[in-house]
């Protein structure tokens, strides 16, 4: 079964817009995604049988003829759709923008389109354009309205991509599809509903660069300040998107947004009850903010227009947390450190660092690597409560250490924030440092990519993972600081998108401190943690390294033999190693 989960627009290849058009979006950090369409009627089942994968893909995975699928419109009469309540929910959740499907891959317009009668007003007994009320409520309640528009995949139009069960692939003419449907419909949504925050394009699979460029310029001509999502393709978006539900190993560079589900589907499925917990969602929001990414979190209303109560409850729980802690998330900059921490994450605002503690801390909290002078430490939720602190330099390695006495901190689950005020903008040690829990974690974004060939083919992609590791001449190399000498166990962590095959069986060599450890990557363990849900973090134990004295070390990870099986190749993965990190932990 094909599982399409669209990646990238890897890095923004165009300069940031002159005016800061992204300012509102960066400030918001958190938005509501709404997948709503005809697919909510079958809700994941066709002729009584479940059709696997996300609900909005039912037409594709069931290979349902357009003649049959389109009849779902006759049953679309969402009596409970309440745009005021939907926008209120987004506000209660603490979100700053809302992105709703104006047209998804099934080709059905969820607004009154003149360009195609296959739309919610002309084709359903409801005869109602939900976007009119939604736009009005967004204006009234103060939230940015944005439209999702599937510009490439379209299973209704004969020239749209990927419906090859109704229409012959050879007959498809993408230019005609753009001319007859995409351009007219984009013109409609950009001229009828007032100023839009963005058009959220998706799945750029078959359109050429020229096509994507033409789509972009149409948007900018009609609404110059309207943003264009990274999935317009060909690096033409105003910001980047990793794959769905992706959490990066370290900080992103540039502007990013991770879109994510609350359960495992985007469009409503009546059998998907696997809800993420509110704690998981709050922690994920913080994780992404600390890495410089927005979080676009999805709801899939049912065919009656009701938001699943489990979704609403979770969004309200996030909102309750944000009402206290929103100032440490919204409008913040990412952590000055490129890596995350076992204990939590950091966000930044001017001269203040916000330490987001993911678990109840011990009395003495320590942080390695902050060079800037600290002027005060307070509980974010209770600024009257100050905590004593001390800054020192570890003599053997010169590592700056901040120690805070957190006695009296009221820790509230799932994340408690401590504000650390600085005398100047934060400055941190550039090398990877051993952490106070004695671990050292080496992530892709902090590696140097080297090669014995003329030029490395491998790279660390914009989302922080290794890409195109297809040549044994290429390697990854880190410099890092060890404070406590001794024996350490080395683990190499690789990953894969959970619906795609894992690429293992590569013979890797880890060279460090005069030792070489050679292993074949295999599943020795699956590491717990947020990222494992969609990108299982697969640990291969490599054995022991000795660090005889404190100081800086170099570790090189090279491949002696690459196991590049064709069957591991997918639409989005080159079939090679997807390197996540190396962990060094005290032996035993
Ligand atoms: O195929 C779509 C999918 O249905 C959904 O809309 C997601 C949201 O990011 N985008 C595509 C897959 O990545």
Coordinates of C-alpha atoms and ligand atoms in Angstrom, one line a residue:
X1 CA 0.0 0.0 0.0
X2 CA 1.3 3.4 -0.8
X3 CA 1.5 5.6 2.2
X4 CA 1.9 9.1 1.0
X5 CA 3.2 11.5 3.6
X6 CA 4.7 14.4 1.9
X7 CA 8.0 15.8 2.9
X8 CA 9.8 19.0 2.3
X9 CA 10.4 21.7 0.2
X10 CA 13.6 21.0 2.0
X11 CA 15.1 24.4 2.7
X12 CA 13.7 27.6 1.7
X13 CA 15.6 28.5 -1.4
X14 CA 14.2 31.9 -1.8
X15 CA 15.1 34.9 0.3
X16 CA 12.8 35.9 3.1
X17 CA 10.1 38.3 1.8
X18 CA 11.2 41.9 2.0
X19 CA 8.4 43.0 4.4
X20 CA 8.3 40.6 7.2
X21 CA 5.3 38.8 5.9
X22 CA 6.1 35.8 8.2
X23 CA 6.0 37.9 11.4
X24 CA 2.5 37.0 12.4
X25 CA 3.1 33.3 11.6
X26 CA 6.3 33.2 13.7
X27 CA 4.5 35.0 16.5
X28 CA 1.6 32.5 16.5
X29 CA 3.8 29.3 16.6
X30 CA 0.6 27.2 16.8
X31 CA -2.2 26.8 14.3
X32 CA -5.3 24.6 13.7
X33 CA -5.4 22.4 10.6
X34 CA -8.9 21.2 9.5
X35 CA -9.4 18.3 7.1
X36 CA -13.0 18.3 6.1
X37 CA -14.6 17.0 3.0
X38 CA -16.7 14.2 1.4
X39 CA -14.4 11.6 2.9
X40 CA -16.0 12.3 6.3
X41 CA -19.1 10.5 5.0
X42 CA -17.6 7.0 4.6
X43 CA -15.3 7.8 7.6
X44 CA -12.8 5.2 6.5
X45 CA -15.2 2.4 5.4
X46 CA -16.3 1.4 1.9
X47 CA -19.1 -1.1 1.4
X48 CA -18.8 -2.0 5.1
X49 CA -15.1 -2.7 5.0
X50 CA -12.3 -0.6 6.4
X51 CA -10.0 0.9 3.9
X52 CA -6.5 1.3 5.4
X53 CA -4.6 4.6 5.8
X54 CA -5.8 8.2 6.4
X55 CA -9.6 8.8 5.9
X56 CA -9.2 11.4 3.2
X57 CA -7.3 8.9 1.0
X58 CA -10.2 6.4 0.8
X59 CA -11.0 7.2 -2.8
X60 CA -7.4 6.4 -3.8
X61 CA -6.8 3.4 -1.7
X62 CA -10.2 1.9 -2.4
X63 CA -9.7 2.7 -6.1
X64 CA -13.2 4.0 -6.0
X65 CA -14.5 5.2 -9.4
X66 CA -15.3 8.9 -9.5
X67 CA -18.9 8.0 -10.5
X68 CA -19.4 6.2 -7.1
X69 CA -17.3 8.5 -4.9
X70 CA -18.9 11.7 -6.1
X71 CA -22.3 10.3 -5.0
X72 CA -21.1 10.9 -1.4
X73 CA -22.0 14.5 -2.0
X74 CA -25.7 13.5 -2.0
X75 CA -25.3 12.5 1.6
X76 CA -23.3 15.5 2.8
X77 CA -25.6 17.6 5.0
X78 CA -23.6 18.7 8.0
X79 CA -26.3 19.9 10.4
X80 CA -23.9 20.5 13.3
X81 CA -21.3 22.6 11.5
X82 CA -20.8 25.7 13.7
X83 CA -18.0 28.0 12.4
X84 CA -18.2 30.2 15.5
X85 CA -17.6 27.2 17.7
X86 CA -14.7 25.9 15.5
X87 CA -13.0 29.3 15.6
X88 CA -13.6 29.6 19.3
X89 CA -12.0 26.2 19.8
X90 CA -8.9 27.3 18.0
X91 CA -8.8 30.4 20.2
X92 CA -9.3 28.4 23.3
X93 CA -6.4 26.2 22.2
X94 CA -4.2 29.3 22.0
X95 CA -3.8 29.1 18.3
X96 CA -3.1 32.0 16.0
X97 CA -4.2 30.7 12.6
X98 CA -6.5 28.1 11.0
X99 CA -5.9 26.2 7.8
X100 CA -8.9 24.5 6.2
X101 CA -9.2 22.2 3.2
X102 CA -10.7 24.3 0.4
X103 CA -10.0 21.3 -1.9
X104 CA -8.2 18.1 -1.0
X105 CA -6.9 15.4 -3.3
X106 CA -10.4 14.1 -4.0
X107 CA -11.0 17.2 -6.0
X108 CA -14.1 18.3 -4.2
X109 CA -14.3 22.0 -3.5
X110 CA -15.5 22.7 0.0
X111 CA -16.6 26.2 -1.0
X112 CA -18.9 27.6 -3.7
X113 CA -16.7 27.2 -6.9
X114 CA -17.9 28.5 -10.2
X115 CA -15.0 26.7 -11.9
X116 CA -16.3 23.3 -11.0
X117 CA -19.8 22.2 -10.1
X118 CA -18.2 19.5 -8.0
X119 CA -18.5 21.7 -4.9
X120 CA -20.3 21.8 -1.6
X121 CA -23.0 24.2 -2.7
X122 CA -23.9 22.8 -6.1
X123 CA -23.4 19.1 -5.4
X124 CA -24.8 18.6 -1.9
X125 CA -28.3 18.9 -0.4
X126 CA -26.8 21.3 2.1
X127 CA -26.3 24.0 -0.6
X128 CA -24.2 26.0 1.8
X129 CA -20.7 27.5 1.6
X130 CA -19.0 26.9 5.0
X131 CA -16.1 29.2 4.2
X132 CA -18.3 32.3 4.2
X133 CA -19.2 31.8 7.9
X134 CA -15.7 30.6 8.8
X135 CA -14.1 33.7 7.2
X136 CA -16.6 35.9 9.1
X137 CA -15.8 34.2 12.4
X138 CA -12.1 34.3 11.9
X139 CA -12.4 38.1 11.4
X140 CA -14.7 38.5 14.4
X141 CA -12.7 36.4 16.8
X142 CA -9.3 37.5 15.5
X143 CA -7.6 34.5 13.9
X144 CA -5.9 34.2 10.5
X145 CA -7.8 32.3 7.9
X146 CA -5.7 30.1 5.6
X147 CA -6.8 27.7 2.9
X148 CA -5.3 24.3 2.1
X149 CA -5.4 23.6 -1.6
X150 CA -4.2 20.4 -3.3
X151 CA -2.6 21.8 -6.4
X152 CA -1.2 18.6 -7.9
X153 CA -3.1 15.5 -6.8
X154 CA -6.7 15.7 -8.0
X155 CA -8.8 12.5 -8.5
X156 CA -11.8 14.3 -10.0
X157 CA -10.2 16.1 -12.9
X158 CA -9.1 13.8 -15.7
X159 CA -5.8 15.7 -15.9
X160 CA -5.1 15.9 -12.2
X161 CA -2.4 13.6 -10.8
X162 CA -2.8 10.0 -9.6
X163 CA -6.3 9.0 -10.6
X164 CA -5.3 6.3 -13.1
X165 CA -8.3 4.0 -12.5
X166 CA -10.8 6.4 -14.1
X167 CA -8.4 8.2 -16.5
X168 CA -5.4 7.1 -18.5
X169 CA -2.1 8.4 -17.3
X170 CA -0.9 8.9 -20.9
X171 CA -3.7 11.3 -21.6
X172 CA -3.1 13.6 -18.7
X173 CA -2.1 17.2 -19.4
X174 CA -1.1 19.0 -16.2
X175 CA -1.2 22.4 -18.0
X176 CA -4.8 21.9 -18.9
X177 CA -5.6 20.9 -15.3
X178 CA -4.0 24.1 -14.0
X179 CA -5.8 26.2 -16.6
X180 CA -9.2 24.6 -16.1
X181 CA -9.2 24.1 -12.4
X182 CA -6.3 25.2 -10.2
X183 CA -5.9 28.8 -11.5
X184 CA -9.6 29.6 -11.5
X185 CA -10.2 28.0 -8.1
X186 CA -7.2 29.8 -6.5
X187 CA -8.5 33.0 -8.0
X188 CA -11.9 32.3 -6.4
X189 CA -10.5 31.6 -2.9
X190 CA -8.1 34.5 -3.0
X191 CA -10.8 37.0 -4.0
X192 CA -13.9 36.0 -2.1
X193 CA -13.0 35.5 1.5
X194 CA -11.0 38.6 2.4
X195 CA -7.3 38.6 3.3
X196 CA -5.8 35.1 3.7
X197 CA -2.9 34.2 5.9
X198 CA -1.6 31.7 3.5
X199 CA -2.4 29.0 0.9
X200 CA -1.2 25.7 2.3
X201 CA -0.2 23.8 -0.8
X202 CA 0.6 20.1 -0.5
X203 CA 2.1 17.0 -2.2
X204 CA 4.1 18.6 -5.1
X205 CA 4.6 15.4 -7.0
X206 CA 4.3 15.9 -10.7
X207 CA 4.2 19.6 -11.4
X208 CA 7.1 21.3 -13.0
X209 CA 9.1 24.2 -11.5
X210 CA 7.4 26.5 -14.0
X211 CA 4.0 25.3 -12.9
X212 CA 4.8 25.9 -9.2
X213 CA 6.2 29.3 -10.0
X214 CA 3.1 30.2 -11.9
X215 CA 0.9 29.2 -9.0
X216 CA 3.1 31.2 -6.6
X217 CA 2.9 34.3 -8.7
X218 CA -0.9 34.0 -9.0
X219 CA -1.2 34.0 -5.2
X220 CA 1.2 36.9 -4.8
X221 CA -0.5 38.9 -7.5
X222 CA -3.9 38.5 -5.9
X223 CA -2.8 38.8 -2.3
X224 CA 0.8 40.0 -2.0
X225 CA 1.0 39.3 1.7
X226 CA -0.5 35.9 1.6
X227 CA 2.1 33.2 2.4
X228 CA 2.7 30.1 0.3
X229 CA 3.5 26.9 2.2
X230 CA 6.7 25.0 1.5
X231 CA 4.8 22.2 -0.3
X232 CA 4.2 24.3 -3.3
X233 CA 7.4 22.4 -4.4
X234 CA 10.7 23.3 -6.0
X235 CA 11.8 25.3 -3.0
X236 CA 9.3 28.1 -3.8
X237 CA 7.5 28.3 -0.5
X238 CA 7.9 31.1 2.1
X239 CA 8.8 28.5 4.7
X240 CA 9.7 24.8 4.9
X241 CA 7.8 21.7 6.0
X242 CA 9.3 18.4 7.0
X243 CA 7.2 15.3 6.6
X244 CA 4.0 14.9 8.5
X245 CA 4.3 14.4 12.3
X246 CA 8.1 14.8 12.0
X247 CA 10.1 15.9 15.0
X248 CA 13.7 16.8 14.2
X249 CA 16.7 15.6 16.1
X250 CA 17.9 19.2 16.6
X251 CA 17.1 22.8 15.9
X252 CA 16.0 23.6 12.3
X253 CA 17.6 26.5 10.5
X254 CA 15.2 28.9 8.9
X255 CA 11.4 28.9 9.2
X256 CA 9.6 25.5 9.5
X257 CA 6.3 24.1 10.4
X258 CA 5.4 20.6 11.4
X259 CA 1.9 19.5 10.7
X260 CA 0.5 16.7 12.9
X261 CA -2.5 14.6 13.6
X262 CA -4.2 14.2 17.0
X263 CA -4.8 10.5 16.3
X264 CA -3.5 8.9 13.1
X265 CA -5.8 10.3 10.4
X266 CA -6.3 13.8 8.9
X267 CA -9.9 13.3 7.6
X268 CA -12.4 11.8 10.0
X269 CA -12.3 8.0 10.4
X270 CA -14.8 6.5 12.8
X271 CA -12.4 3.7 13.8
X272 CA -9.4 5.8 14.8
X273 CA -9.5 6.3 18.5
X274 CA -5.7 6.3 19.1
X275 CA -5.5 9.8 20.5
X276 CA -2.3 11.4 21.6
X277 CA -2.4 12.5 25.2
X278 CA -2.5 16.2 26.1
X279 CA 0.9 15.9 27.7
X280 CA 2.4 14.5 24.6
X281 CA 0.9 17.4 22.5
X282 CA 2.1 20.1 24.9
X283 CA 5.5 18.6 25.1
X284 CA 5.6 18.4 21.3
X285 CA 4.6 22.0 20.9
X286 CA 7.4 23.0 23.2
X287 CA 9.9 20.8 21.4
X288 CA 9.0 22.3 18.1
X289 CA 9.1 25.9 19.4
X290 CA 12.5 25.2 20.9
X291 CA 13.7 24.0 17.5
X292 CA 12.2 27.0 15.6
X293 CA 9.2 25.3 14.1
X294 CA 5.4 26.1 14.2
X295 CA 3.0 23.3 15.1
X296 CA -0.1 22.9 12.9
X297 CA -2.4 20.5 14.7
X298 CA -5.3 18.8 12.9
X299 CA -8.9 18.1 13.6
X300 CA -11.1 16.1 11.2
X301 CA -14.8 17.0 11.7
X302 CA -17.3 14.3 11.0
X303 CA -19.9 14.3 8.2
X304 CA -22.3 16.2 10.5
X305 CA -19.8 18.9 11.0
X306 CA -19.0 17.9 14.6
X307 CA -15.5 18.1 15.9
X308 CA -14.7 14.8 17.7
X309 CA -15.1 15.5 21.4
X310 CA -11.7 13.8 22.0
X311 CA -10.0 16.4 19.7
X312 CA -11.8 19.3 21.3
X313 CA -10.8 18.1 24.8
X314 CA -7.2 17.9 23.9
X315 CA -7.1 21.3 22.2
X316 CA -8.6 22.8 25.3
X317 CA -6.1 21.1 27.5
X318 CA -3.2 22.6 25.5
X319 CA -5.0 26.0 25.7
X320 CA -5.2 25.8 29.5
X321 CA -1.4 25.2 29.6
X322 CA -0.8 28.0 27.2
X323 CA -2.9 30.5 29.2
X324 CA -0.2 30.2 31.9
X325 CA 2.8 29.5 29.7
X326 CA 2.0 31.0 26.3
X327 CA 4.5 33.8 26.7
X328 CA 7.3 31.2 26.8
X329 CA 6.1 29.8 23.4
X330 CA 4.4 32.4 21.3
X331 CA 6.7 34.8 19.6
X332 CA 9.8 33.1 21.0
X333 CA 13.0 32.3 19.2
X334 CA 14.5 28.8 19.2
X335 CA 17.0 27.6 21.8
X336 CA 20.5 29.0 21.4
X337 CA 21.6 25.3 21.7
X338 CA 21.3 23.2 18.6
X339 CA 20.5 20.1 20.6
X340 CA 17.6 19.3 22.9
X341 CA 18.1 18.0 26.5
X342 CA 17.0 15.0 28.4
X343 CA 15.4 17.3 31.0
X344 CA 13.4 19.5 28.5
X345 CA 13.8 22.3 26.1
X346 CA 14.7 26.0 25.9
X347 CA 13.0 28.8 24.0
X348 CA 14.3 32.4 23.9
X349 CA 12.9 35.9 24.0
X350 CA 15.4 38.7 23.8
X351 CA 17.6 38.3 26.9
X352 CA 15.5 35.7 28.6
X353 CA 15.8 31.9 28.2
X354 CA 12.8 29.8 29.1
X355 CA 13.7 26.4 30.5
X356 CA 10.8 24.1 29.9
X357 CA 11.1 21.2 32.4
X358 CA 9.5 18.0 31.1
X359 CA 9.7 16.3 34.5
X360 CA 9.9 17.2 38.2
X361 CA 13.5 18.4 38.6
X362 CA 15.8 17.6 41.5
X363 CA 16.6 20.5 43.8
X364 CA 19.9 21.4 42.0
X365 CA 19.5 22.0 38.3
X366 CA 22.6 22.3 36.1
X367 CA 23.1 23.5 32.5
X368 CA 26.4 23.2 30.6
X369 CA 27.6 25.7 28.0
X370 CA 25.8 29.0 28.6
X371 CA 28.5 31.7 28.3
X372 CA 26.3 34.7 29.1
X373 CA 26.0 36.1 32.6
X374 CA 22.7 35.3 34.3
X375 CA 21.0 38.1 36.2
X376 CA 18.1 36.3 37.7
X377 CA 16.0 33.1 37.7
X378 CA 12.3 33.0 38.3
X379 CA 9.3 30.7 38.1
X380 CA 7.5 31.8 34.9
X381 CA 4.1 31.2 36.3
X382 CA 5.0 32.9 39.6
X383 CA 7.6 35.6 38.8
X384 CA 7.7 36.6 42.5
X385 CA 9.5 33.4 43.2
X386 CA 13.2 33.8 42.6
X387 CA 15.8 31.0 42.7
X388 CA 19.4 31.4 43.7
X389 CA 22.0 30.4 41.1
X390 CA 25.7 30.2 40.5
X391 CA 27.8 30.4 37.4
X392 CA 31.3 28.8 37.3
X393 CA 33.7 27.4 34.8
X394 CA 34.7 23.7 34.9
X395 CA 38.4 23.9 35.2
X396 CA 39.6 20.9 33.1
X397 CA 37.6 21.8 29.9
X398 CA 36.6 25.4 30.4
X399 CA 32.9 24.5 30.2
X400 CA 30.6 27.2 31.7
X401 CA 28.2 25.7 34.2
X402 CA 25.1 27.3 35.5
X403 CA 23.7 25.8 38.7
X404 CA 20.2 26.8 40.0
X405 CA 18.7 25.9 43.3
X406 CA 15.1 25.2 42.5
X407 CA 14.0 24.6 46.1
X408 CA 10.4 25.7 46.3
X409 CA 9.6 25.4 42.6
X410 CA 6.0 24.2 42.2
X411 CA 6.2 21.7 39.4
X412 CA 3.0 21.3 37.4
X413 CA 2.6 18.5 34.9
X414 CA 3.4 18.2 32.0
X415 CA 5.8 21.1 31.5
X416 CA 6.9 23.8 34.0
X417 CA 8.7 26.8 32.9
X418 CA 11.6 28.6 34.6
X419 CA 12.7 32.0 33.2
X420 CA 16.4 32.7 33.2
X421 CA 17.2 36.4 32.7
X422 CA 20.5 37.3 31.1
X423 CA 22.8 40.3 31.0
X424 CA 23.0 40.1 27.2
X425 CA 21.8 38.1 24.2
X426 CA 22.5 34.4 24.8
X427 CA 25.8 33.0 23.7
X428 CA 26.6 29.3 24.0
X429 CA 29.5 26.9 23.5
X430 CA 29.5 25.8 19.9
X431 CA 30.7 22.2 20.5
X432 CA 28.5 19.3 21.7
X433 CA 29.0 19.1 25.4
X434 CA 28.7 16.3 27.9
X435 CA 25.5 16.9 29.8
X436 CA 25.0 17.1 33.6
X437 CA 23.5 13.6 33.4
X438 CA 26.9 12.5 31.9
X439 CA 25.5 11.6 28.5
X440 CA 26.8 13.0 25.2
X441 CA 24.4 13.0 22.2
X442 CA 25.8 13.7 18.7
X443 CA 23.1 14.8 16.3
X444 CA 23.3 15.1 12.5
X445 CA 22.9 18.9 12.4
X446 CA 26.0 19.3 14.5
X447 CA 28.1 16.9 12.4
X448 CA 30.6 17.8 9.7
X449 CA 30.1 15.8 6.6
X450 CA 33.4 14.6 5.2
X451 CA 34.6 12.4 2.4
X452 CA 37.5 10.6 1.0
X453 CA 36.1 11.3 -2.5
X454 CA 36.3 14.7 -4.2
X455 CA 32.9 15.9 -2.8
X456 CA 30.5 14.2 -0.4
X457 CA 27.3 12.8 -1.9
X458 CA 25.8 12.6 1.6
X459 CA 24.3 15.6 3.3
X460 CA 22.4 16.4 6.4
X461 CA 19.0 17.5 5.1
X462 CA 17.2 20.6 6.3
X463 CA 15.2 18.5 8.7
X464 CA 18.4 17.3 10.3
X465 CA 18.6 13.7 9.0
X466 CA 21.3 12.1 6.8
X467 CA 20.3 11.9 3.1
X468 CA 21.9 10.1 0.2
X469 CA 24.5 8.1 2.2
X470 CA 25.3 6.0 -0.8
X471 CA 29.0 6.1 -0.8
X472 CA 31.4 4.5 1.6
X473 CA 33.8 7.4 1.1
X474 CA 31.5 9.7 3.0
X475 CA 31.4 10.1 6.8
X476 CA 30.1 12.1 9.6
X477 CA 32.4 13.7 12.2
X478 CA 31.9 15.5 15.5
X479 CA 34.1 17.4 17.9
X480 CA 32.7 17.2 21.4
X481 CA 33.7 17.9 25.0
X482 CA 34.0 15.2 27.7
X483 CA 34.1 16.4 31.3
X484 CA 34.1 13.1 33.1
X485 CA 36.8 10.7 31.8
X486 CA 35.9 7.0 31.8
X487 CA 34.3 4.2 29.9
X488 CA 31.2 5.0 27.8
X489 CA 28.8 2.8 25.8
X490 CA 28.2 4.0 22.3
X491 CA 24.9 3.5 20.6
X492 CA 24.1 4.5 17.0
X493 CA 20.4 5.4 16.4
X494 CA 18.9 5.2 13.0
X495 CA 15.3 5.7 12.0
X496 CA 12.6 5.5 9.3
X497 CA 9.1 6.8 8.7
X498 CA 6.9 4.3 10.6
X499 CA 5.0 3.1 7.5
X500 CA 8.1 2.7 5.4
X501 CA 10.8 0.0 5.7
X502 CA 13.8 0.5 8.0
X503 CA 17.1 0.4 6.2
X504 CA 19.4 -1.7 8.4
X505 CA 22.2 -4.1 7.8
X506 CA 24.8 -1.5 7.1
X507 CA 28.3 -2.1 8.4
X508 CA 29.3 1.0 10.2
X509 CA 32.6 1.9 11.9
X510 CA 32.9 4.3 14.7
X511 CA 36.3 5.7 15.3
X512 CA 37.1 7.7 18.4
X513 CA 39.8 8.1 21.1
X514 CA 42.1 5.6 19.3
X515 CA 39.4 2.8 19.0
X516 CA 37.4 1.6 16.1
X517 CA 34.0 -0.2 16.8
X518 CA 32.6 -2.0 13.8
X519 CA 29.0 -3.2 13.8
X520 CA 26.2 -4.1 11.4
X521 CA 23.2 -1.9 12.2
X522 CA 20.4 -4.0 13.6
X523 CA 17.5 -3.5 16.0
X524 CA 19.0 -4.0 19.5
X525 CA 16.4 -1.7 21.0
X526 CA 13.7 0.7 20.3
X527 CA 14.2 3.9 22.2
X528 CA 11.3 5.5 23.9
X529 CA 10.4 9.2 23.4
X530 CA 8.3 11.6 21.4
X531 CA 10.1 11.0 18.2
X532 CA 9.7 7.2 18.2
X533 CA 5.9 7.4 17.5
X534 CA 6.3 8.2 13.8
X535 CA 10.1 7.8 13.5
X536 CA 11.0 4.7 15.5
X537 CA 14.4 5.4 17.0
X538 CA 16.3 2.2 16.4
X539 CA 19.4 1.6 18.6
X540 CA 22.4 -0.5 17.6
X541 CA 24.8 -1.0 20.4
X542 CA 28.4 -0.5 19.2
X543 CA 30.3 -1.2 22.4
X544 CA 32.7 0.6 24.6
X545 CA 34.8 3.7 24.2
X546 CA 37.4 5.0 26.7
X547 CA 38.0 8.7 27.3
X548 CA 41.2 8.8 29.4
X549 CA 41.0 12.5 30.3
X550 CA 38.7 15.5 30.2
X551 CA 38.8 17.5 27.0
X552 CA 37.7 17.6 23.4
X553 CA 37.5 14.5 21.3
X554 CA 36.7 13.7 17.6
X555 CA 34.3 10.9 16.7
X556 CA 34.0 9.7 13.1
X557 CA 31.1 7.5 11.8
X558 CA 31.9 5.9 8.5
X559 CA 30.3 3.1 6.5
X560 CA 32.4 0.0 5.6
X561 CA 29.6 -1.5 3.6
X562 CA 26.2 0.0 2.7
X563 CA 23.2 -2.3 2.3
X564 CA 21.3 -0.3 -0.3
X565 CA 18.4 -2.6 -1.1
X566 CA 16.1 -1.5 -3.8
X567 CA 13.1 -2.7 -1.8
X568 CA 13.9 -0.1 0.9
X569 CA 13.6 2.8 -1.5
X570 CA 10.3 4.6 -1.3
X571 CA 8.8 7.7 -2.8
X572 CA 10.6 9.9 -0.2
X573 CA 13.5 7.8 1.1
X574 CA 16.6 6.9 -0.9
X575 CA 16.6 3.5 0.8
X576 CA 19.8 4.3 2.7
X577 CA 20.6 4.9 6.3
X578 CA 18.5 7.5 8.0
X579 CA 20.9 8.6 10.7
X580 CA 19.4 10.1 13.8
X581 CA 22.1 10.3 16.5
X582 CA 24.9 8.7 18.5
X583 CA 24.5 8.4 22.2
X584 CA 27.4 8.0 24.6
X585 CA 26.5 7.0 28.1
X586 CA 28.7 6.0 31.1
X587 CA 29.4 2.3 30.8
X588 CA 27.3 -0.1 32.9
Ligands
LIG1 O1 -1.7 13.4 1.3 C1 -1.8 14.5 2.2 C2 -2.6 14.1 3.4 O2 -3.9 13.6 3.1 C3 -2.7 15.3 4.4 O3 -3.4 16.3 3.8 C4 -1.3 15.7 4.8 C5 -1.2 16.9 5.7 O4 0.1 17.3 5.7 N1 -0.6 16.1 3.5 C6 -0.4 15.0 2.6 C7 0.5 14.0 3.0 O5 1.7 14.5 3.4

